[in-house]
Short mmCIF file of C-alpha atoms in Angstrom, two decimals:
data_model
loop_
_atom_site.label_atom_id
_atom_site.label_comp_id
_atom_site.label_asym_id
_atom_site.label_seq_id
_atom_site.Cartn_x
_atom_site.Cartn_y
_atom_site.Cartn_z
CA MET A 215 12.22 -16.06 -12.69
CA THR A 216 9.65 -17.30 -10.09
CA VAL A 217 7.10 -14.82 -8.50
CA LEU A 218 9.19 -14.80 -5.21
CA ASP A 219 12.39 -13.97 -7.08
CA TRP A 220 10.50 -11.23 -8.99
CA LEU A 221 9.19 -9.64 -5.84
CA LEU A 222 12.67 -9.74 -4.23
CA ASP A 223 14.08 -8.12 -7.22
CA SER A 224 12.55 -4.76 -6.11
CA ASP A 225 12.79 -1.89 -3.57
CA PRO A 226 13.76 -2.45 0.15
CA ALA A 227 10.06 -1.43 0.92
CA ILE A 228 8.75 -4.60 -0.78
CA ARG A 229 11.71 -6.77 -0.18
CA TRP A 230 11.82 -6.73 3.54
CA GLN A 231 8.17 -7.71 3.59
CA VAL A 232 8.58 -10.67 1.22
CA LEU A 233 11.66 -11.81 3.27
CA ARG A 234 9.51 -11.63 6.45
CA ASP A 235 6.23 -13.27 4.96
CA PHE A 236 7.39 -15.83 2.42
CA ALA A 237 11.02 -16.20 2.36
CA GLY A 238 11.55 -17.48 5.85
CA ALA A 239 14.47 -15.17 6.50
CA PRO A 240 15.92 -14.85 9.85
CA ALA A 241 14.53 -11.95 12.13
CA ASP A 242 17.93 -10.15 11.87
CA VAL A 243 17.90 -10.31 8.04
CA VAL A 244 14.53 -8.96 7.88
CA ALA A 245 15.25 -6.13 10.43
CA ALA A 246 18.50 -5.14 8.27
CA GLU A 247 16.46 -5.04 4.95
CA ARG A 248 13.79 -2.98 6.73
CA ALA A 249 16.19 -0.33 7.96
CA ARG A 250 17.23 0.26 4.35
CA VAL A 251 13.62 1.60 3.83
CA ALA A 252 14.67 5.18 5.25
CA THR A 253 18.09 5.31 3.47
CA GLU A 254 17.38 3.67 0.02
CA GLY A 255 14.82 3.55 -2.79
CA TRP A 256 11.27 4.82 -2.59
CA GLY A 257 11.51 5.56 1.22
CA ALA A 258 14.65 7.57 1.19
CA ARG A 259 13.36 9.34 -1.88
CA LEU A 260 9.98 10.28 -0.19
CA LEU A 261 11.74 11.42 2.93
CA ALA A 262 13.99 13.62 1.06
CA LEU A 263 10.97 15.59 -0.17
CA ARG A 264 9.76 16.54 3.28
CA GLY A 265 10.08 20.27 4.05
CA ALA A 266 12.01 21.91 6.87
CA ASP A 267 8.94 22.22 8.75
CA GLY A 268 8.30 18.39 8.62
CA GLN A 269 5.35 18.58 6.02
CA TRP A 270 5.31 17.47 2.61
CA ALA A 271 3.83 20.00 0.00
CA GLY A 272 3.43 22.30 2.86
CA GLY A 273 0.06 20.91 3.75
CA ALA A 274 -1.87 18.40 6.09
CA TYR A 275 -4.38 17.01 3.48
CA PHE A 276 -3.73 19.16 0.44
CA PRO A 277 -0.58 20.89 -0.86
CA ALA A 278 -0.22 24.34 0.55
CA HIS A 279 -0.61 25.93 -3.05
CA GLY A 280 -2.70 23.30 -4.63
CA GLY A 281 -6.13 24.24 -3.33
CA ASP A 282 -8.80 21.66 -3.18
CA ALA A 283 -9.50 18.67 -5.51
CA PRO A 284 -9.47 19.81 -9.19
CA ASP A 285 -12.82 19.71 -11.12
CA ASP A 286 -11.70 16.63 -13.10
CA GLY A 287 -12.17 14.32 -9.97
CA SER A 288 -8.56 13.80 -9.46
CA GLN A 289 -6.90 14.78 -6.22
CA PRO A 290 -3.18 15.70 -5.36
CA TRP A 291 -1.61 12.95 -3.33
CA THR A 292 1.47 14.79 -2.21
CA ALA A 293 0.59 16.53 1.07
CA THR A 294 1.68 15.15 4.61
CA THR A 295 -1.20 12.74 5.16
CA TYR A 296 -0.68 10.66 1.99
CA SER A 297 3.05 10.96 2.26
CA LEU A 298 3.15 9.40 5.80
CA LEU A 299 0.52 6.72 4.60
CA GLN A 300 2.93 5.84 1.82
CA LEU A 301 5.94 5.61 4.30
CA ARG A 302 3.79 3.22 6.51
CA ASP A 303 2.79 1.16 3.64
CA PHE A 304 6.57 0.82 2.79
CA GLY A 305 7.12 -0.29 6.40
CA VAL A 306 9.59 2.29 7.43
CA ASP A 307 10.74 1.61 10.86
CA PRO A 308 8.89 4.20 13.01
CA ASP A 309 11.96 4.16 15.54
CA ASP A 310 14.28 5.31 12.64
CA ASP A 311 15.75 8.52 13.92
CA GLN A 312 15.08 10.46 10.71
CA MET A 313 11.50 9.10 10.95
CA ARG A 314 11.08 10.13 14.61
CA ARG A 315 12.19 13.78 13.85
CA SER A 316 9.88 13.78 11.05
CA VAL A 317 6.83 12.89 13.02
CA ALA A 318 7.88 15.33 15.91
CA LEU A 319 7.92 18.00 13.28
CA VAL A 320 4.47 17.03 12.04
CA ARG A 321 3.16 16.97 15.45
CA ASP A 322 4.34 20.38 16.27
CA ASN A 323 3.78 22.34 12.93
CA CYS A 324 1.23 20.55 10.76
CA ARG A 325 -2.32 21.95 10.89
CA TRP A 326 -5.51 20.77 9.29
CA GLU A 327 -6.84 22.87 6.49
CA GLU A 328 -10.47 22.51 7.85
CA GLY A 329 -9.98 24.02 11.19
CA GLY A 330 -6.33 24.59 11.98
CA GLN A 331 -6.17 21.95 14.47
CA PRO A 332 -2.81 20.29 15.44
CA TYR A 333 -2.40 17.27 13.15
CA PHE A 334 -2.82 14.39 15.72
CA THR A 335 -5.72 15.80 17.27
CA GLY A 336 -7.76 15.03 14.16
CA GLU A 337 -10.25 17.17 12.13
CA VAL A 338 -14.02 16.63 11.35
CA GLU A 339 -14.28 13.80 8.76
CA PRO A 340 -14.31 10.40 9.94
CA CYS A 341 -12.45 9.10 6.98
CA ILE A 342 -9.56 11.55 7.49
CA ASN A 343 -9.67 10.83 11.17
CA GLY A 344 -9.29 7.13 10.54
CA MET A 345 -6.06 7.99 8.68
CA ALA A 346 -4.77 10.29 11.50
CA VAL A 347 -5.50 7.55 14.09
CA GLY A 348 -3.69 4.85 12.02
CA LEU A 349 -0.71 7.08 11.55
CA GLY A 350 -0.51 8.26 15.16
CA ALA A 351 -0.72 4.81 16.21
CA TYR A 352 2.12 3.52 13.84
CA PHE A 353 4.33 6.44 14.78
CA GLY A 354 3.82 6.48 18.45
CA GLN A 355 1.67 9.45 18.91
CA ASN A 356 -1.35 10.01 21.23
CA VAL A 357 -4.61 9.78 19.23
CA ASP A 358 -7.05 8.70 21.86
CA GLY A 359 -9.18 11.74 21.43
CA VAL A 360 -9.67 11.16 17.77
CA VAL A 361 -10.63 7.45 18.75
CA THR A 362 -13.22 8.63 21.18
CA ARG A 363 -14.69 10.93 18.61
CA LEU A 364 -14.87 8.21 15.99
CA VAL A 365 -16.62 5.88 18.45
CA SER A 366 -19.17 8.46 18.99
CA GLU A 367 -19.61 9.02 15.34
CA GLN A 368 -20.64 5.41 14.35
CA LEU A 369 -23.88 5.11 12.62
CA ASP A 370 -26.72 2.90 13.24
CA ASP A 371 -25.95 0.41 10.58
CA GLY A 372 -22.45 -0.18 12.21
CA GLY A 373 -20.23 1.96 9.64
CA TRP A 374 -19.13 5.56 9.28
CA ASN A 375 -19.80 8.05 6.63
CA CYS A 376 -17.85 11.48 6.17
CA TRP A 377 -21.26 13.07 5.17
CA ALA A 378 -22.93 12.19 8.37
CA ALA A 379 -22.68 15.80 9.40
CA HIS A 380 -24.46 16.90 6.43
CA GLY A 381 -27.28 14.47 6.84
CA ALA A 382 -26.06 11.08 5.77
CA VAL A 383 -27.70 8.26 7.86
CA VAL A 384 -26.21 5.23 6.00
CA SER A 385 -22.54 4.14 6.00
CA SER A 386 -19.90 4.42 3.32
CA ALA A 387 -17.58 1.45 2.62
CA ALA A 388 -14.66 3.89 1.93
CA THR A 389 -15.23 5.93 5.27
CA THR A 390 -15.72 2.63 7.19
CA ILE A 391 -12.47 0.88 5.98
CA ASN A 392 -10.41 4.00 6.76
CA VAL A 393 -11.89 3.98 10.33
CA LEU A 394 -11.43 0.21 10.72
CA GLU A 395 -7.82 0.27 9.80
CA GLY A 396 -7.23 3.19 12.30
CA LEU A 397 -8.88 1.61 15.06
CA LEU A 398 -7.31 -1.73 14.60
CA ALA A 399 -3.57 0.06 14.56
CA HIS A 400 -4.74 1.88 17.74
CA GLU A 401 -5.70 -1.19 19.41
CA ARG A 402 -2.47 -3.01 18.45
CA ALA A 403 -0.53 -0.10 19.81
CA THR A 404 -2.53 0.61 23.09
CA VAL A 405 -5.08 -2.26 23.40
CA GLY A 406 -7.70 0.44 22.99
CA SER A 407 -10.88 0.56 25.08
CA ALA A 408 -13.79 -1.67 25.41
CA ASP A 409 -15.92 0.92 23.42
CA SER A 410 -13.42 1.20 20.61
CA ARG A 411 -13.06 -2.61 20.33
CA LYS A 412 -16.78 -2.94 20.23
CA ALA A 413 -17.07 -0.22 17.44
CA ARG A 414 -14.47 -1.91 15.37
CA ARG A 415 -16.25 -5.31 15.54
CA ARG A 416 -19.57 -3.55 14.50
CA GLY A 417 -17.74 -1.96 11.71
CA GLU A 418 -16.54 -5.34 10.63
CA GLU A 419 -20.21 -6.53 10.53
CA TYR A 420 -21.00 -3.67 8.40
CA LEU A 421 -18.74 -4.92 5.67
CA LEU A 422 -19.26 -8.74 6.27
CA GLU A 423 -23.05 -8.23 6.09
CA ARG A 424 -22.53 -7.18 2.52
CA ARG A 425 -19.92 -9.81 1.67
CA LEU A 426 -17.58 -7.07 1.19
CA PHE A 427 -19.20 -5.78 -2.06
CA ARG A 428 -22.71 -6.58 -2.42
CA ARG A 429 -25.79 -4.59 -1.32
CA LYS A 430 -27.45 -6.18 1.79
CA SER A 431 -30.83 -5.55 0.40
CA THR A 432 -30.68 -6.98 -3.14
CA GLY A 433 -27.17 -8.84 -3.49
CA GLU A 434 -26.16 -6.62 -6.38
CA VAL A 435 -22.60 -5.32 -6.70
CA ILE A 436 -22.49 -1.99 -5.07
CA ASP A 437 -19.73 -0.40 -7.27
CA PRO A 438 -17.96 -2.26 -10.08
CA ALA A 439 -14.84 -0.26 -9.14
CA TRP A 440 -14.52 -2.05 -5.79
CA LEU A 441 -13.74 -5.37 -7.91
CA GLU A 442 -10.62 -3.70 -9.18
CA PHE A 443 -7.43 -3.71 -7.24
CA THR A 444 -5.20 -0.73 -7.00
CA PHE A 445 -2.10 0.43 -4.98
CA PRO A 446 -1.80 2.94 -3.18
CA THR A 447 -5.47 2.62 -2.06
CA ARG A 448 -5.77 6.37 -1.07
CA TRP A 449 -9.14 6.92 0.57
CA TYR A 450 -10.69 4.67 -1.67
CA TYR A 451 -12.39 1.06 -0.97
CA ASP A 452 -11.90 -2.13 -2.85
CA VAL A 453 -12.36 -5.71 -2.01
CA LEU A 454 -8.36 -6.46 -1.77
CA ARG A 455 -8.19 -3.70 0.73
CA ALA A 456 -11.00 -5.15 2.75
CA LEU A 457 -9.45 -8.57 2.53
CA GLU A 458 -6.05 -7.15 3.65
CA TYR A 459 -7.72 -5.39 6.68
CA PHE A 460 -9.33 -8.72 7.89
CA ARG A 461 -6.20 -10.50 7.27
CA SER A 462 -4.24 -8.07 9.48
CA ALA A 463 -6.99 -8.25 12.16
CA GLY A 464 -5.93 -11.88 12.51
CA ASP A 465 -9.16 -13.86 12.77
CA PRO A 466 -9.74 -16.90 10.81
CA PRO A 467 -11.65 -15.88 7.56
CA ASP A 468 -15.41 -15.58 8.02
CA PRO A 469 -17.44 -17.73 5.52
CA ARG A 470 -18.97 -14.32 4.32
CA MET A 471 -15.70 -13.48 2.70
CA ALA A 472 -15.60 -16.61 0.44
CA GLU A 473 -16.89 -14.92 -2.81
CA ALA A 474 -14.43 -11.96 -2.26
CA ILE A 475 -11.56 -14.52 -1.88
CA GLU A 476 -12.65 -16.37 -4.92
CA LEU A 477 -12.72 -13.00 -6.79
CA LEU A 478 -9.14 -12.40 -5.88
CA ARG A 479 -8.15 -15.97 -6.87
CA SER A 480 -9.58 -15.31 -10.21
CA LYS A 481 -7.62 -12.26 -10.87
CA ARG A 482 -4.30 -14.16 -10.75
CA GLN A 483 -2.35 -14.16 -14.01
CA PRO A 484 -0.98 -17.24 -15.66
CA ASP A 485 2.53 -16.04 -14.53
CA GLY A 486 1.37 -16.04 -10.77
CA THR A 487 1.02 -12.29 -10.51
CA TRP A 488 -1.83 -9.76 -10.10
CA LEU A 489 -2.26 -6.61 -12.30
CA LEU A 490 -2.48 -3.07 -11.19
CA GLU A 491 -6.01 -1.63 -11.68
CA ASN A 492 -7.97 1.65 -11.37
CA THR A 493 -5.07 3.88 -10.32
CA HIS A 494 -6.70 7.00 -8.64
CA PRO A 495 -5.74 10.08 -10.70
CA GLY A 496 -3.92 12.86 -9.12
CA GLN A 497 -0.47 14.42 -8.77
CA VAL A 498 2.12 12.20 -6.97
CA HIS A 499 5.50 12.35 -5.86
CA PHE A 500 6.73 9.58 -7.98
CA GLY A 501 5.32 6.36 -9.47
CA LEU A 502 5.94 2.94 -7.86
CA GLU A 503 4.79 0.64 -10.80
CA ASP A 504 4.40 0.46 -14.49
CA GLY A 505 0.82 1.59 -14.73
CA ASP A 506 -2.64 -0.19 -14.98
CA GLY A 507 -2.79 -3.51 -16.80
CA GLN A 508 0.70 -4.18 -15.80
CA PRO A 509 1.82 -6.92 -13.30
CA SER A 510 2.05 -5.24 -9.88
CA ARG A 511 4.40 -6.13 -7.09
CA TRP A 512 2.24 -4.39 -4.50
CA ASN A 513 -0.90 -6.11 -5.46
CA THR A 514 0.87 -9.44 -5.90
CA LEU A 515 2.50 -9.24 -2.49
CA ARG A 516 -0.69 -8.16 -0.94
CA ALA A 517 -2.93 -10.89 -2.61
CA LEU A 518 -0.52 -13.67 -1.64
CA ARG A 519 -0.68 -12.58 1.80
CA VAL A 520 -4.51 -12.70 1.85
CA LEU A 521 -4.45 -16.25 0.09
CA GLN A 522 -1.99 -17.59 2.63
CA TRP A 523 -4.13 -16.18 5.31
CA SER A 524 -7.40 -17.70 3.68
CA GLU A 525 -5.81 -21.19 3.46
CA ASN A 526 -3.96 -21.29 6.87
CA GLY A 527 -6.49 -19.26 8.92
CA THR A 528 -3.64 -17.17 10.34
CA ARG A 529 -1.91 -13.85 9.66
CA PRO A 530 1.56 -14.54 8.26
#
């Protein structure tokens, strides 16, 4: 079985993306396969877990009865935000009737734990607001006010940090990648503003100046965990996630990404796949793959897209 065959022998959430990006399938075939995400496999299973009020696990960021993150460092991933992020990663059609009803219910009923604000008006942490912007843009909701807030919260070094309100003056890669993904999605959906586009470019420079994983001051690896590739990424940062963002942005690869791209190539297994690594612990609705150290369809799909972009200079 070739890697392409192995990827196609999967859930509709993966299969439609492989058909679009690598198999050269006609647009109608891709659209038909994408439509299955909401009615079969992982997408249908996740949608079936939605409550009558449109929320998952009864909460915006945490399950209603799950409290905050446990002391062991894990976090439950079953509430509305991470469920919607999962559906977006699956590529569910935002115009699907069931999906449109679900998002309308989230808009009308879901409130942030932090202050009780309506979901698509955002909350206080830039990391979470980046997610909210990305989801709002994908699912056709107005998140302009959250974008304005994020632009105003950009730090002097070009990135963002969820702890800025508590005195942090240097940025966090994890917060920054979540904000960048949100701003890019908003820009794609609405064109954005001159200020938001400028902020996004400054944020990109924050990561590029560090070659995506090295300290600007010493060149040392900032965090060895960033060199391990996981899926779903949750709120965490890693090199593959950063490369996926830059691929999605559509510009030719910057020379400062070269080492990160070589790291990605080096992790390719003899059979042409990439492994799942560093899964972030916490309660999930259901598993998508066989666990760390095993071949990962999601990481393989994402890695192949990045390599295609790095070689061709264009987004597939």
